[in-house]
Coordinates of N, CA and C in Angstrom, one line a residue:
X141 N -5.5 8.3 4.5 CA -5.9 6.9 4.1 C -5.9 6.7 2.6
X142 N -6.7 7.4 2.2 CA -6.6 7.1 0.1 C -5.2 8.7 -0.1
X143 N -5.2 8.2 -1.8 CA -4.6 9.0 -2.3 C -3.6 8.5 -3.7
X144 N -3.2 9.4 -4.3 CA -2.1 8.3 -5.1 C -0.6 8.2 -4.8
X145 N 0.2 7.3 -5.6 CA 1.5 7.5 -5.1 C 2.5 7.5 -6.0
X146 N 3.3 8.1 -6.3 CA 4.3 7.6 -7.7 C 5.8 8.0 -7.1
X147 N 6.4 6.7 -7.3 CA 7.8 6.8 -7.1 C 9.0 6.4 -8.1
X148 N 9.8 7.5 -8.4 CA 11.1 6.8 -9.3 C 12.1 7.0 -9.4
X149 N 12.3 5.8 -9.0 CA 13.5 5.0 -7.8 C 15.2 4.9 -8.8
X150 N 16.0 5.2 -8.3 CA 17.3 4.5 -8.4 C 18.0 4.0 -7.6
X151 N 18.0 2.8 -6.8 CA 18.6 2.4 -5.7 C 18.2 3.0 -4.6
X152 N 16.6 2.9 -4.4 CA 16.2 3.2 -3.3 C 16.1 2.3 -2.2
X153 N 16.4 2.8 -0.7 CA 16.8 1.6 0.8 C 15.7 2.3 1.8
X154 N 14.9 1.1 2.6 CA 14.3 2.0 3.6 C 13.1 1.8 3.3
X155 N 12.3 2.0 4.0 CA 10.7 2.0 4.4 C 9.7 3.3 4.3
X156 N 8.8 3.2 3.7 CA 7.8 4.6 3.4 C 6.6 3.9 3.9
X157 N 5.9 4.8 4.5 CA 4.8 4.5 4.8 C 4.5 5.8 4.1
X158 N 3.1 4.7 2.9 CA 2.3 5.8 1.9 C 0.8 6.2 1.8
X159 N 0.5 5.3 2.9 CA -0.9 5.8 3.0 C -1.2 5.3 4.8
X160 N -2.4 6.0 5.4 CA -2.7 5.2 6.6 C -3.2 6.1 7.7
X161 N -3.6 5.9 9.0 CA -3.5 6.9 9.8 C -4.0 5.9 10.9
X162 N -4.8 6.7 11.9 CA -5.2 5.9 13.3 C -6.5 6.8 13.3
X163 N -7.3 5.6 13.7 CA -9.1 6.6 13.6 C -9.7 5.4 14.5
X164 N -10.5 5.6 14.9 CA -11.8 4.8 15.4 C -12.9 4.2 15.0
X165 N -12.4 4.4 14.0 CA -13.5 4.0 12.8 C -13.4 2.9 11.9
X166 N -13.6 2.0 10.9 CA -13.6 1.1 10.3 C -13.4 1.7 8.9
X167 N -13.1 1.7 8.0 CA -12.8 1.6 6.1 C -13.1 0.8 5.4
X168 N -13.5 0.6 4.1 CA -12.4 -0.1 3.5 C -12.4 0.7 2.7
X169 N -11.1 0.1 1.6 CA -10.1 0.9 0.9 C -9.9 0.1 -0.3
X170 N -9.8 0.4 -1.4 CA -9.2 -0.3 -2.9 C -7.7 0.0 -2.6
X171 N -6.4 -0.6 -2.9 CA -5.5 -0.3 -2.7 C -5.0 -1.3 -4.5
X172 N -5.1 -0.4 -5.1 CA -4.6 -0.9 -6.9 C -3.2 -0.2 -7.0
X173 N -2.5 -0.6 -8.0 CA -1.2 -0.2 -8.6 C 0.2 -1.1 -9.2
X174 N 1.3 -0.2 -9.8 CA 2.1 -1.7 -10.0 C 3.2 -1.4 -9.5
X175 N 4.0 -2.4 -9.7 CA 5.7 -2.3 -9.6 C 6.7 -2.6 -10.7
X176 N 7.2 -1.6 -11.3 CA 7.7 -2.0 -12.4 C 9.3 -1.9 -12.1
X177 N 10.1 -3.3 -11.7 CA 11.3 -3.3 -11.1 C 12.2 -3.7 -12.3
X178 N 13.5 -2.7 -12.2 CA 14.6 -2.7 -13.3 C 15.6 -3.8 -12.5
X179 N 15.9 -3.2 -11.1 CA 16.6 -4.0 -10.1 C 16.1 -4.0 -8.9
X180 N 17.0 -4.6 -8.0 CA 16.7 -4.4 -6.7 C 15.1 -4.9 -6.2
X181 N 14.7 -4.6 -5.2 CA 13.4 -5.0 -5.1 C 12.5 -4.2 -4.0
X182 N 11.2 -4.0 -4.4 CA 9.9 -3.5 -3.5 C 8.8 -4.2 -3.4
X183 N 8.6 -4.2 -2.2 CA 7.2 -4.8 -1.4 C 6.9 -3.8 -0.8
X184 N 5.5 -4.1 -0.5 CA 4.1 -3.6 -0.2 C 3.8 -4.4 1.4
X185 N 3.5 -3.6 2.3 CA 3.0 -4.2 3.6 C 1.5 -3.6 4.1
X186 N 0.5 -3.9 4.4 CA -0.6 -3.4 5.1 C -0.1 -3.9 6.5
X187 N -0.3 -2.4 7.4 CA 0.1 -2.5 8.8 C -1.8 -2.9 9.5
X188 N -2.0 -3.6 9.9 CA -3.5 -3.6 10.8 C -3.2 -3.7 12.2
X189 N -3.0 -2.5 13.4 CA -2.6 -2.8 14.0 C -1.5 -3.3 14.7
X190 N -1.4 -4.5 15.4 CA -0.3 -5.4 15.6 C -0.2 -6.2 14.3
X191 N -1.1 -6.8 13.7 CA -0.8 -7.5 12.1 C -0.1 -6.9 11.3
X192 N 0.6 -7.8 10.3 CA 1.2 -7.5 9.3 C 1.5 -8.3 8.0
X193 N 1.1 -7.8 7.1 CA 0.9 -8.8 6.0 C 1.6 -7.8 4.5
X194 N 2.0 -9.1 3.7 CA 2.6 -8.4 2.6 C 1.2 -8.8 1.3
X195 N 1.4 -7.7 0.7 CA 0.5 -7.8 -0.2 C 1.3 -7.8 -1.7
X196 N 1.3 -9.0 -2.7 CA 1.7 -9.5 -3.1 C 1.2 -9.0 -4.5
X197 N 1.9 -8.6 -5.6 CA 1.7 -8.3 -7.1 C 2.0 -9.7 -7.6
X198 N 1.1 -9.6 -8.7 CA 0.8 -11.0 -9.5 C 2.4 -10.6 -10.7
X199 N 2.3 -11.7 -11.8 CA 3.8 -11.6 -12.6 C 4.4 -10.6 -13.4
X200 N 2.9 -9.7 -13.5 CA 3.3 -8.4 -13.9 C 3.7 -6.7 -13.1
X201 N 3.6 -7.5 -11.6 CA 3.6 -6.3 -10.7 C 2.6 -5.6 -10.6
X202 N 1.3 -6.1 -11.2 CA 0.3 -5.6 -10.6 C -0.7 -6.3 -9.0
X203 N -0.8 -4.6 -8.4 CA -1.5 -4.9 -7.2 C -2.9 -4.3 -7.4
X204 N -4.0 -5.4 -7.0 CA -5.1 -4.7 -6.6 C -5.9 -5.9 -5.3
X205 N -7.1 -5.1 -4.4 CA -6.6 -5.7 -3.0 C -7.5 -4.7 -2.5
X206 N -8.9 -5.7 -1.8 CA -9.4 -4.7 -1.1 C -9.1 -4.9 0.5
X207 N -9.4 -3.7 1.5 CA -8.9 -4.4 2.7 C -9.8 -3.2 3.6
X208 N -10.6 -4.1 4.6 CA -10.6 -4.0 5.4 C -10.7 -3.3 6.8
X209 N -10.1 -2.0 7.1 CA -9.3 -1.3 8.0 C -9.9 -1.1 9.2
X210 N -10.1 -1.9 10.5 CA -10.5 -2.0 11.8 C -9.7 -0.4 12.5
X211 N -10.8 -0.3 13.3 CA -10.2 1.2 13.9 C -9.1 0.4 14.5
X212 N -8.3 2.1 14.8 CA -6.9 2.0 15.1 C -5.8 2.2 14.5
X213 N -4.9 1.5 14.3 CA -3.9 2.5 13.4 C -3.5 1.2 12.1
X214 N -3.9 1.9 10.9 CA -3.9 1.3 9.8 C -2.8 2.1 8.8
X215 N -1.5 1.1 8.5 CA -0.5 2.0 7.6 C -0.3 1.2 6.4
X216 N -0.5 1.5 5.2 CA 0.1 0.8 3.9 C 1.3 1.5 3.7
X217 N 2.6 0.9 3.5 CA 4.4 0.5 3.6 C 4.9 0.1 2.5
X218 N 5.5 0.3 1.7 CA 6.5 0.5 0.9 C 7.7 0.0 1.1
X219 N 8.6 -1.4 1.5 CA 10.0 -1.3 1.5 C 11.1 -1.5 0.2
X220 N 11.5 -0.7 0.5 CA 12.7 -0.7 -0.8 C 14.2 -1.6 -0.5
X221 N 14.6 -2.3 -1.3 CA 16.0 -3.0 -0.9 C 16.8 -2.9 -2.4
X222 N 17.5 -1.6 -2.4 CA 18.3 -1.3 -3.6 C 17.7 -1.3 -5.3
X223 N 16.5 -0.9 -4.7 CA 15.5 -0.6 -6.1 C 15.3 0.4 -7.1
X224 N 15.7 0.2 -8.1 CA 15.4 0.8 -9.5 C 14.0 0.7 -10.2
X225 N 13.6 1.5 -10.5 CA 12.2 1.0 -11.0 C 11.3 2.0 -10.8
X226 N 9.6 1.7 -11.1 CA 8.7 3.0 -10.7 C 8.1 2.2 -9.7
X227 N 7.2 3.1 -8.7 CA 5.6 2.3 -7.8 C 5.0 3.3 -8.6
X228 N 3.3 2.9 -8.2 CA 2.8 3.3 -9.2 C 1.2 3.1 -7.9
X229 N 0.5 3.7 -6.7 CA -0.2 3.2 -6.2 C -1.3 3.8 -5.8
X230 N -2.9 3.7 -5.3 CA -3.9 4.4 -5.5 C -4.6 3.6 -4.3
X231 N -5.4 4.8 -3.5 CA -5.9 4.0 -2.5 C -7.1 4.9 -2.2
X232 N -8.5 3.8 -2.4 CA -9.4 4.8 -2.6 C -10.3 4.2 -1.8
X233 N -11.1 5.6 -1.3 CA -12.6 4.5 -0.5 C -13.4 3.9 -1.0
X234 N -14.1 3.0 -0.1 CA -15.1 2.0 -0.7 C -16.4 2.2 0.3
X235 N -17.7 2.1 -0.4 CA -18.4 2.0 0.4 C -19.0 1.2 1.8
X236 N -19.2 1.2 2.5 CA -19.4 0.3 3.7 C -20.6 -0.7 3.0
X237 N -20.4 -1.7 3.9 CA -20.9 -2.9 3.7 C -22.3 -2.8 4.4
X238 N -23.1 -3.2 3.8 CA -24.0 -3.7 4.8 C -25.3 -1.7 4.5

């Protein structure tokens, strides 16, 4: 589930799942980092189960983003479509609420 990530890409294609697993248990997670694209392009997906949502870098490709993670199987995704550039990502626990 946490960890860091660094990728550097030249015309990278294809899907990575970079962090995640399946537990019974609930999380949350800080999920910070950037995208620094030359070409081509990368997004970021939190898998929640059957949901799926893209998690979106502001104008400088920076992501930060806390989330949530309901037992079951939780994967943060990586797609690549002919990308040049670095990722740059960190996913760390947080304490429980309450």
């Amino acid at each position: 589930y946490t960890g860091e990530y660094l990728a550097n890409c030249d015309g990278e294609y294809g899907s990575e799942v970079v962090f995640g697993g399946a537990s019974i248990y609930s999380r949350r997670v800080l999920l910070t980092g950037r995208i620094s694209t030359q070409s081509g392009s990368a997004s970021v997906r939190v898998r929640q189960n059957l949901d799926v949502s893209a998690c979106e870098p502001d104008g400088d490709g920076v992501i930060e983003t806390e989330l949530t993670l309901e037992g079951g199987g939780n994967y943060i995704i990586i797609d690549y479509d002919g990308f040049c550039g670095t990722v740059e990502l960190s996913c760390e626990y947080l304490p429980q609420e309450g």
